[in-house]
CSV table of C-alpha atoms and ligand atoms in Angstrom, one decimal:
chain,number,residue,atom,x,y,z
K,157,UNK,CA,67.5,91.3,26.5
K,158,UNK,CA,71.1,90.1,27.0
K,159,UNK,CA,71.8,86.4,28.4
K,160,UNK,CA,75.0,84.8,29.5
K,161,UNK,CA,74.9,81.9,27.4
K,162,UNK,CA,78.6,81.0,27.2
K,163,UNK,CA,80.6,80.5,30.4
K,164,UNK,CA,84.2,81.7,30.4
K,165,UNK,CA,85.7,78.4,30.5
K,166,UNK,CA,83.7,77.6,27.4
K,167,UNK,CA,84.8,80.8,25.9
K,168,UNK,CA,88.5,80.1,26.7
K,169,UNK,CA,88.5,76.8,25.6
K,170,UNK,CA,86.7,77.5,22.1
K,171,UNK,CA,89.7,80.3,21.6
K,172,UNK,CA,92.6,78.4,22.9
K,173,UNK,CA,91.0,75.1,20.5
K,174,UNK,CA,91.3,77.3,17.5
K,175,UNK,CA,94.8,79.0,18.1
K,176,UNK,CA,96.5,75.7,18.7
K,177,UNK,CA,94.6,74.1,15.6
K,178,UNK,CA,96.3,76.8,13.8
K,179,UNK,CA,99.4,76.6,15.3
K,180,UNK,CA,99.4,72.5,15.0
K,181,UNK,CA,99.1,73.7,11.1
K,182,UNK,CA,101.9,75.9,11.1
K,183,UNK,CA,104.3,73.6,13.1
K,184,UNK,CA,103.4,70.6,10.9
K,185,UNK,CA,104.4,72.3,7.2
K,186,UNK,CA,107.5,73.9,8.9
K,187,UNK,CA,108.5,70.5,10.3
K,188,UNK,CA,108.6,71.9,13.7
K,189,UNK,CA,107.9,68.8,15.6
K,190,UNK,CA,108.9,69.9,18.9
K,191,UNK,CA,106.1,72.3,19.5
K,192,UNK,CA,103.6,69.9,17.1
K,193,UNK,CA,103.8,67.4,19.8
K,194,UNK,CA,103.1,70.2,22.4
K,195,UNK,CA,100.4,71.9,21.0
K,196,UNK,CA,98.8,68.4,19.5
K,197,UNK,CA,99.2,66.9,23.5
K,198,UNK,CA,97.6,70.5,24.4
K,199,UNK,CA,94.5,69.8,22.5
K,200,UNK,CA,94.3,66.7,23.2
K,201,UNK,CA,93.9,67.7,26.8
K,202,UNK,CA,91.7,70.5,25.5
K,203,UNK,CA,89.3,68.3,23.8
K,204,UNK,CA,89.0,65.9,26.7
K,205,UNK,CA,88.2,68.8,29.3
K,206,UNK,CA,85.4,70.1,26.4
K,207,UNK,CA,83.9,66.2,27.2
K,208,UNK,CA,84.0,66.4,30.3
K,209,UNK,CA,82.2,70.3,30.4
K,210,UNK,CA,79.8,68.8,27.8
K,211,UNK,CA,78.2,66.7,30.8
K,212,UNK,CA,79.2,68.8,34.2
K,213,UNK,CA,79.3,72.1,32.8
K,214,UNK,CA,76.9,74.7,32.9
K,215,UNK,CA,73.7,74.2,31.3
K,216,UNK,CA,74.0,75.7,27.9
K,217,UNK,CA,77.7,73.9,27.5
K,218,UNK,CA,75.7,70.7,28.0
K,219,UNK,CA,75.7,68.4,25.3
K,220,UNK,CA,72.2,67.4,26.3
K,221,UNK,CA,71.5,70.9,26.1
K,222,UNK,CA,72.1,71.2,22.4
K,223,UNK,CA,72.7,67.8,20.8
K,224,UNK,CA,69.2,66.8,19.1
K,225,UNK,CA,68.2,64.3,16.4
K,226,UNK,CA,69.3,64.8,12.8
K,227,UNK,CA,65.7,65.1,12.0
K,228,UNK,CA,65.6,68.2,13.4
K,229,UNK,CA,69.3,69.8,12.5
K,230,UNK,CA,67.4,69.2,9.0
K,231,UNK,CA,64.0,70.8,9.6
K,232,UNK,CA,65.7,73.8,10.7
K,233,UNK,CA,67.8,73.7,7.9
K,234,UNK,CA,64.7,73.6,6.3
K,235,UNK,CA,63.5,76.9,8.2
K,236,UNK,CA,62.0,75.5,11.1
K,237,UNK,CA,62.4,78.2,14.0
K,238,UNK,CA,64.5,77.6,17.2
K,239,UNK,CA,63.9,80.6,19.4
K,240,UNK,CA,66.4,78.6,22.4
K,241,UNK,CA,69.7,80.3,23.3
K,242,UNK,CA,72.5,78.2,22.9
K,243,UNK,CA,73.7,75.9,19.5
K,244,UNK,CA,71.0,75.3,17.4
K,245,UNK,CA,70.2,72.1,16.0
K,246,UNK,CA,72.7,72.2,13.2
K,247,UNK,CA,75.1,74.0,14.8
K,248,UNK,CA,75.4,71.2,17.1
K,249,UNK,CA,76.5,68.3,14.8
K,250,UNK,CA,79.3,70.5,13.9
K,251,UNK,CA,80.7,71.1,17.3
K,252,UNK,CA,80.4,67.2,17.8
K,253,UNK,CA,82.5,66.7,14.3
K,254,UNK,CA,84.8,69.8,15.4
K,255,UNK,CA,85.5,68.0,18.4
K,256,UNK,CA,85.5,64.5,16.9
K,257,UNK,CA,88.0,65.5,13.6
K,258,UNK,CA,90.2,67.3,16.4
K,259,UNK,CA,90.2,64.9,19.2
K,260,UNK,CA,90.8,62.2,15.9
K,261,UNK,CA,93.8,64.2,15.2
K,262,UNK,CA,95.5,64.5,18.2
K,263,UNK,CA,95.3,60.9,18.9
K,264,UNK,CA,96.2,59.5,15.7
K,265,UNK,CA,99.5,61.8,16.3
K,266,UNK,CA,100.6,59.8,19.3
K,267,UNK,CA,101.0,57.5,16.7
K,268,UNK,CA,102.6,58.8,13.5
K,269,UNK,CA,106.0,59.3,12.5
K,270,UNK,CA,107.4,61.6,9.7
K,271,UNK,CA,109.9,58.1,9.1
K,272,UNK,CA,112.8,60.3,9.5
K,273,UNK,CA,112.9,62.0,12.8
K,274,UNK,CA,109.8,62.6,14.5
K,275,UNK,CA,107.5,60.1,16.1
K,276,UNK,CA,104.8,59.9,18.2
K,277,UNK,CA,105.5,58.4,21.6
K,278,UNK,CA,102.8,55.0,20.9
K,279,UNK,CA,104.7,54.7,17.7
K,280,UNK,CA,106.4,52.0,18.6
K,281,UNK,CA,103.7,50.5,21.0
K,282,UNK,CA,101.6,49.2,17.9
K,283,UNK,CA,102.5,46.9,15.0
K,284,UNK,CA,104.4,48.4,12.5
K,285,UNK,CA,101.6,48.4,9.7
K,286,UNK,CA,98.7,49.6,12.6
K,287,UNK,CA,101.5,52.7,12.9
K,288,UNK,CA,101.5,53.3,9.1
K,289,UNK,CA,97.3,53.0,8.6
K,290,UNK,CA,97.2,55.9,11.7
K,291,UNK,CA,99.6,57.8,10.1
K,292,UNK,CA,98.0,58.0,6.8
K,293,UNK,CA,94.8,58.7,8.4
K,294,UNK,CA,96.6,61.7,10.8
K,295,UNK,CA,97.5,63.0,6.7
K,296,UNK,CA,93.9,62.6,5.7
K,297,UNK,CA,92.2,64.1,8.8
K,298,UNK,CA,94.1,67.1,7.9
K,299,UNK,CA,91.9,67.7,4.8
K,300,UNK,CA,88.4,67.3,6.6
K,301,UNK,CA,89.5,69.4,9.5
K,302,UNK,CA,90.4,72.2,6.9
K,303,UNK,CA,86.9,71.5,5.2
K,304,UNK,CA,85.0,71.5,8.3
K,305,UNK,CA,86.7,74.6,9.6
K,306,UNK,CA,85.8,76.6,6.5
K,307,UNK,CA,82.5,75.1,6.6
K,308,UNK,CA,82.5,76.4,10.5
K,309,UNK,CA,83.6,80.0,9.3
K,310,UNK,CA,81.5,80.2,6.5
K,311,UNK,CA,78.5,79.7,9.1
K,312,UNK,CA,79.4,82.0,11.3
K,313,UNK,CA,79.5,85.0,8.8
K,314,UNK,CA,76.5,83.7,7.5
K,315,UNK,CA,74.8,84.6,11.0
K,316,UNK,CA,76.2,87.6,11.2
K,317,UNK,CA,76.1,89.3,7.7
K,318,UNK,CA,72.7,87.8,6.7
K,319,UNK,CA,70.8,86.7,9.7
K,320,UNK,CA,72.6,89.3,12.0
K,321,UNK,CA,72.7,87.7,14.9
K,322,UNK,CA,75.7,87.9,16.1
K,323,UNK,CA,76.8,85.0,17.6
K,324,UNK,CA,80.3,85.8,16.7
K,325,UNK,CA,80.1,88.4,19.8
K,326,UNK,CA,78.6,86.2,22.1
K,327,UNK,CA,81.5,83.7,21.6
K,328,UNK,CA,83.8,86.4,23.0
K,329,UNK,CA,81.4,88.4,25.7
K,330,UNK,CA,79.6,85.2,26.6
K,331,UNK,CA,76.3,87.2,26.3
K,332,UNK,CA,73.6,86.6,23.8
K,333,UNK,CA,70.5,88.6,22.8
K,334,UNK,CA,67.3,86.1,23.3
K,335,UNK,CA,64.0,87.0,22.6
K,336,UNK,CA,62.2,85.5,25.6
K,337,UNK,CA,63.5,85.3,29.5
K,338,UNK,CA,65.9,82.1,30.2
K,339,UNK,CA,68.0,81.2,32.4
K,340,UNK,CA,71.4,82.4,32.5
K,341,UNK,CA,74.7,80.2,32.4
K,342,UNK,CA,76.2,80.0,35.5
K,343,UNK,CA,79.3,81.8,35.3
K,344,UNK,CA,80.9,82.8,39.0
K,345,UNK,CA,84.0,82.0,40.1
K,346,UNK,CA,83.5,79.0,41.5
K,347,UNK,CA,82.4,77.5,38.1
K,348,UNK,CA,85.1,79.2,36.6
K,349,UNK,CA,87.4,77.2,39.1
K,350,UNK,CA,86.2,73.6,38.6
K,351,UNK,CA,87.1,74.4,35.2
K,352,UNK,CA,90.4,75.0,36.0
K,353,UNK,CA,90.8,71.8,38.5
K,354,UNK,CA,89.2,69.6,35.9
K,355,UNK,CA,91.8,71.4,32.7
K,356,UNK,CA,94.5,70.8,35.0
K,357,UNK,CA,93.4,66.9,35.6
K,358,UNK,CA,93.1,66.5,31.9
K,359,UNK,CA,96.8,68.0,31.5
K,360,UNK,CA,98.0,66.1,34.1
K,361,UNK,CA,96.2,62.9,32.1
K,362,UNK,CA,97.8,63.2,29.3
K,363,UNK,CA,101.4,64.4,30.7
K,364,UNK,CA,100.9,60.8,32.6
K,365,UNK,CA,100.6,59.1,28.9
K,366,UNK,CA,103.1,60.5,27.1
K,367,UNK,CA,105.8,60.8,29.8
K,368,UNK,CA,105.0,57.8,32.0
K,369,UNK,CA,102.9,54.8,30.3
K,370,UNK,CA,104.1,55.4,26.8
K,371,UNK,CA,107.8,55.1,27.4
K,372,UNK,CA,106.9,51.3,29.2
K,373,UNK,CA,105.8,50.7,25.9
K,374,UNK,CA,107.0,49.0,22.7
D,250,HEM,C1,94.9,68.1,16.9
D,250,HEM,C2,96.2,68.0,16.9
D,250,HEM,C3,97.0,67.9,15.6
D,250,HEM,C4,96.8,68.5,14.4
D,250,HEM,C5,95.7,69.5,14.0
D,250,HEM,C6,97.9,68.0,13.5
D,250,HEM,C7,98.1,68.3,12.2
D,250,HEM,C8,99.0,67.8,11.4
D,250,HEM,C9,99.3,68.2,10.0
D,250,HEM,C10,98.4,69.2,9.3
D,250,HEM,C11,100.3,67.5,9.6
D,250,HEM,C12,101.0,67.6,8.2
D,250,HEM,C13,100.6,66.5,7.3
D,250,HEM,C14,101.4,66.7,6.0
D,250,HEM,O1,101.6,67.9,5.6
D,250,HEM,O2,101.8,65.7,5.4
D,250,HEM,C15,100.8,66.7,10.7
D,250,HEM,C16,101.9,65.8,10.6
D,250,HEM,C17,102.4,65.1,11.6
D,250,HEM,N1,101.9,65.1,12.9
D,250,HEM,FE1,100.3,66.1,13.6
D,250,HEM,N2,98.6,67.1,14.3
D,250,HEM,C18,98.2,67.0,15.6
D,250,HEM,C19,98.6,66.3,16.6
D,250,HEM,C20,99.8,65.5,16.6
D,250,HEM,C21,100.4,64.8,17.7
D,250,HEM,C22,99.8,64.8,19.1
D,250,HEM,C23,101.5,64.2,17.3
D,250,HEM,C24,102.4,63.3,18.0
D,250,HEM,C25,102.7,63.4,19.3
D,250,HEM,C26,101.6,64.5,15.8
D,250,HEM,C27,102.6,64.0,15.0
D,250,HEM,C28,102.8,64.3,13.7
D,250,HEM,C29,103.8,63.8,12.9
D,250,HEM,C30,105.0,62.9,13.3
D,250,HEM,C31,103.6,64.3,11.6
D,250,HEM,C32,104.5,64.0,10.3
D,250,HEM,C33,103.8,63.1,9.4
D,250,HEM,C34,104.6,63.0,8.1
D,250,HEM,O3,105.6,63.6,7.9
D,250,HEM,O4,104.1,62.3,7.2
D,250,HEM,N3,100.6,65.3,15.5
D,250,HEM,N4,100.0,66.9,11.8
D,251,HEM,C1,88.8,82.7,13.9
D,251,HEM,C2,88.2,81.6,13.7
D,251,HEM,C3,86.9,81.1,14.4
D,251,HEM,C4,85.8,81.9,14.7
D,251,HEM,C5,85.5,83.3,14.4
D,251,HEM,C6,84.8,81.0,15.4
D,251,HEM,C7,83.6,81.3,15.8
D,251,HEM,C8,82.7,80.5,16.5
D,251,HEM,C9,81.4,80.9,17.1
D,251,HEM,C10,80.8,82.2,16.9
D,251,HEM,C11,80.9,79.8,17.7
D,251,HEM,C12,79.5,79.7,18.4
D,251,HEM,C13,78.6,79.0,17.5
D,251,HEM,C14,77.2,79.1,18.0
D,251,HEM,O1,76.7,80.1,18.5
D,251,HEM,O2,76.5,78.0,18.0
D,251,HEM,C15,81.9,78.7,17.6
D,251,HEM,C16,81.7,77.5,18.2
D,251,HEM,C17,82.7,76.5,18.1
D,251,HEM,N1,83.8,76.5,17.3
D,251,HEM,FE1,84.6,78.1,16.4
D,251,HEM,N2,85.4,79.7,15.5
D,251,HEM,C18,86.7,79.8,14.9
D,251,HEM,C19,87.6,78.8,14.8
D,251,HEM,C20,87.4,77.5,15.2
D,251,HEM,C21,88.3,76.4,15.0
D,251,HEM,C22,89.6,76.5,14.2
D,251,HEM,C23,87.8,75.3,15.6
D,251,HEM,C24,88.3,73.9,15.7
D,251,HEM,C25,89.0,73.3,14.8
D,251,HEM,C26,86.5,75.7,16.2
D,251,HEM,C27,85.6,74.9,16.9
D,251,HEM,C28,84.5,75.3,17.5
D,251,HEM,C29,83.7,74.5,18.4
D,251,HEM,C30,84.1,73.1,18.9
D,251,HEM,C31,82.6,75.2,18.8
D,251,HEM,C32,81.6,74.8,19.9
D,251,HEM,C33,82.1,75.5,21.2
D,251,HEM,C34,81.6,74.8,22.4
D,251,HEM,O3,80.4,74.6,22.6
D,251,HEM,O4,82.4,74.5,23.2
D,251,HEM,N3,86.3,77.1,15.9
D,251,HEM,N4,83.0,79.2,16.9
C-alpha cells in the first residue's frame, strides 16, 4: 500500500538543495561570483531551514525519526532488515554528511576570497591567515562533496535497479510503498505553510548577516 512518507516541503527542499549545489559548481569554474554568492547564501538558508524541519517537521523528516547508532547503519549494511518507511539506518548518516559537507561549504564561503576580485562578506572580519585556512578548506570541501554526491547517486540506483524499491519516485511523489500500515506524513496545507514562514525566516536570517552585521565588520 502507498504511504506519504515525504512532505512537500521536504520534497522541495531536497530538489532545490541539489540544483543550487550544481549551480554553486557551475558558477565557481566560470568565475561567476555574483550568482556563487547568491546561490551559496541560498543554501545556506536552505540547509538551516532542513535543521530546523529535522526537529519541527513532520514525523518522517524528523531526525529522531531516522538518525540511529552507527551500530546499526552497519548491521544493516550487514543485511539486517528494516521494514520502517522513511531513511534507513545508513541512509541516514549520509543525509547528516550531505547536510554537514553542504552547510560546511556555504559557510566557509562567507569567508573565502578568489585574492583577486571576489570575497566573501566575513572576509575581512577574521585574521588574515584564519581567512586563508577557510579558504583552503572551502577548495577541499569541494572534493568530498563531489565524493559524497556520487556516493549518494550511486545508492540510489542501487535501490532502484537491484533492490527495486524505488525510492527515487517517492522523492518526487512523496509516496512510498510499505509493507505494513503506518502512519502517514502530515502533509496539508497548513504544514506546507509553516514551511514557508520558517524558509522565509531562514532567508531573512541570512539576508540580515550578509547585508547588515557583516558590513559592521572588519
Ligand atoms: C554550498 C555552497 C557553496 C558551494 C557548493 C561552493 C563551491 C565552490 C567551488 C566548487 C569553488 C571552486 C574551487 C576551485 O575551483 O578552486 C568555489 C570557490 C569559491 N567560492 Fe564557493 N561554494 C559555496 C558557497 C560560497 C559562498 C556562500 C561564498 C561567499 C559568499 C563562496 C565564495 C567562493 C569564492 C570567493 C571562491 C573562489 C576561491 C578561489 O578562487 O580560490 N562560496 N566554491
Ligand atoms: C539528480 C540527483 C539526485 C537524485 C536523483 C537524488 C535522489 C535522492 C533520493 C531518492 C533520496 C531519498 C533517499 C531515501 O529514501 O532515504 C535523497 C535524499 C537526499 N538527498 Fe538526494 N538526490 C540527488 C542529488 C542530491 C544532491 C546534489 C544533494 C546534496 C548535495 C542531495 C542531498 C540529499 C539529502 C540531504 C537527502 C535527504 C533528504 C531529507 O531528508 O531532507 N541529493 N536524494
Amino acid at each position: 500500500m502507498k504511504l506519504r512518507v515525504w512532505d512537500l516541503p521536504t520534497r522541495a527542499f531536497h530538489w532545490s538543495l541539489a540544483l543550487l549545489v550544481g549551480a554553486a559548481f557551475v558558477t565557481a569554474k566560470l568565475d561567476a561570483y555574483d550568482w556563487h554568492f547568491r546561490i551559496g547564501y541560498a543554501l545556506l538558508a536552505l540547509v538551516a531551514f532542513r535543521l530546523v524541519w529535522g526537529i519541527v517537521g513532520p514525523r518522517y523528516a524528523r531526525f529522531a525519526s531516522f538518525v540511529s547508532a552507527p551500530s546499526r547503519a552497519l548491521a544493516y549494511l550487514r543485511g539486517a532488515p528494516h521494514p520502517a518507511p522513511g531513511h534507513n539506518p545508513a541512509g541516514a548518516w549520509s543525509v547528516l554528511a550531505l547536510l554537514a559537507l553542504v552547510g560546511a561549504q556555504a559557510v566557509t564561503g562567507l569567508f573565502t576570497s578568489d585574492d583577486v576580485m571576489a570575497s566573501g562578506p566575513l572576509y575581512d572580519a577574521v585574521a588574515s591567515g584564519t581567512a586563508e585556512w577557510l579558504g583552503r578548506l572551502h577548495r577541499l570541501n569541494e572534493k568530498l562533496i563531489l565524493a559524497v554526491v556520487l556516493l549518494h547517486l550511486a545508492a540510489v540506483t542501487f535501490y532502484g535497479r537491484v533492490k527495486r524499491q524505488p525510492i527515487l519516485e517517492a522523492m518526487v511523489t512523496g509516496d512510498a510503498e510499505v509493507a505494513a500500515a503506518a502512519p502517514p506524513a502530515r502533509d496539508d496545507w497548513l504544514v506546507r505553510l509553516g514551511a514557508l514562514v520558517l524558509l522565509t525566516g531562514c532567508g531573512l536570517g541570512v539576508w540580515w548577516l550578509v547585508e547588515i552585521w557583516a558590513p559592521t565588520l572588519g
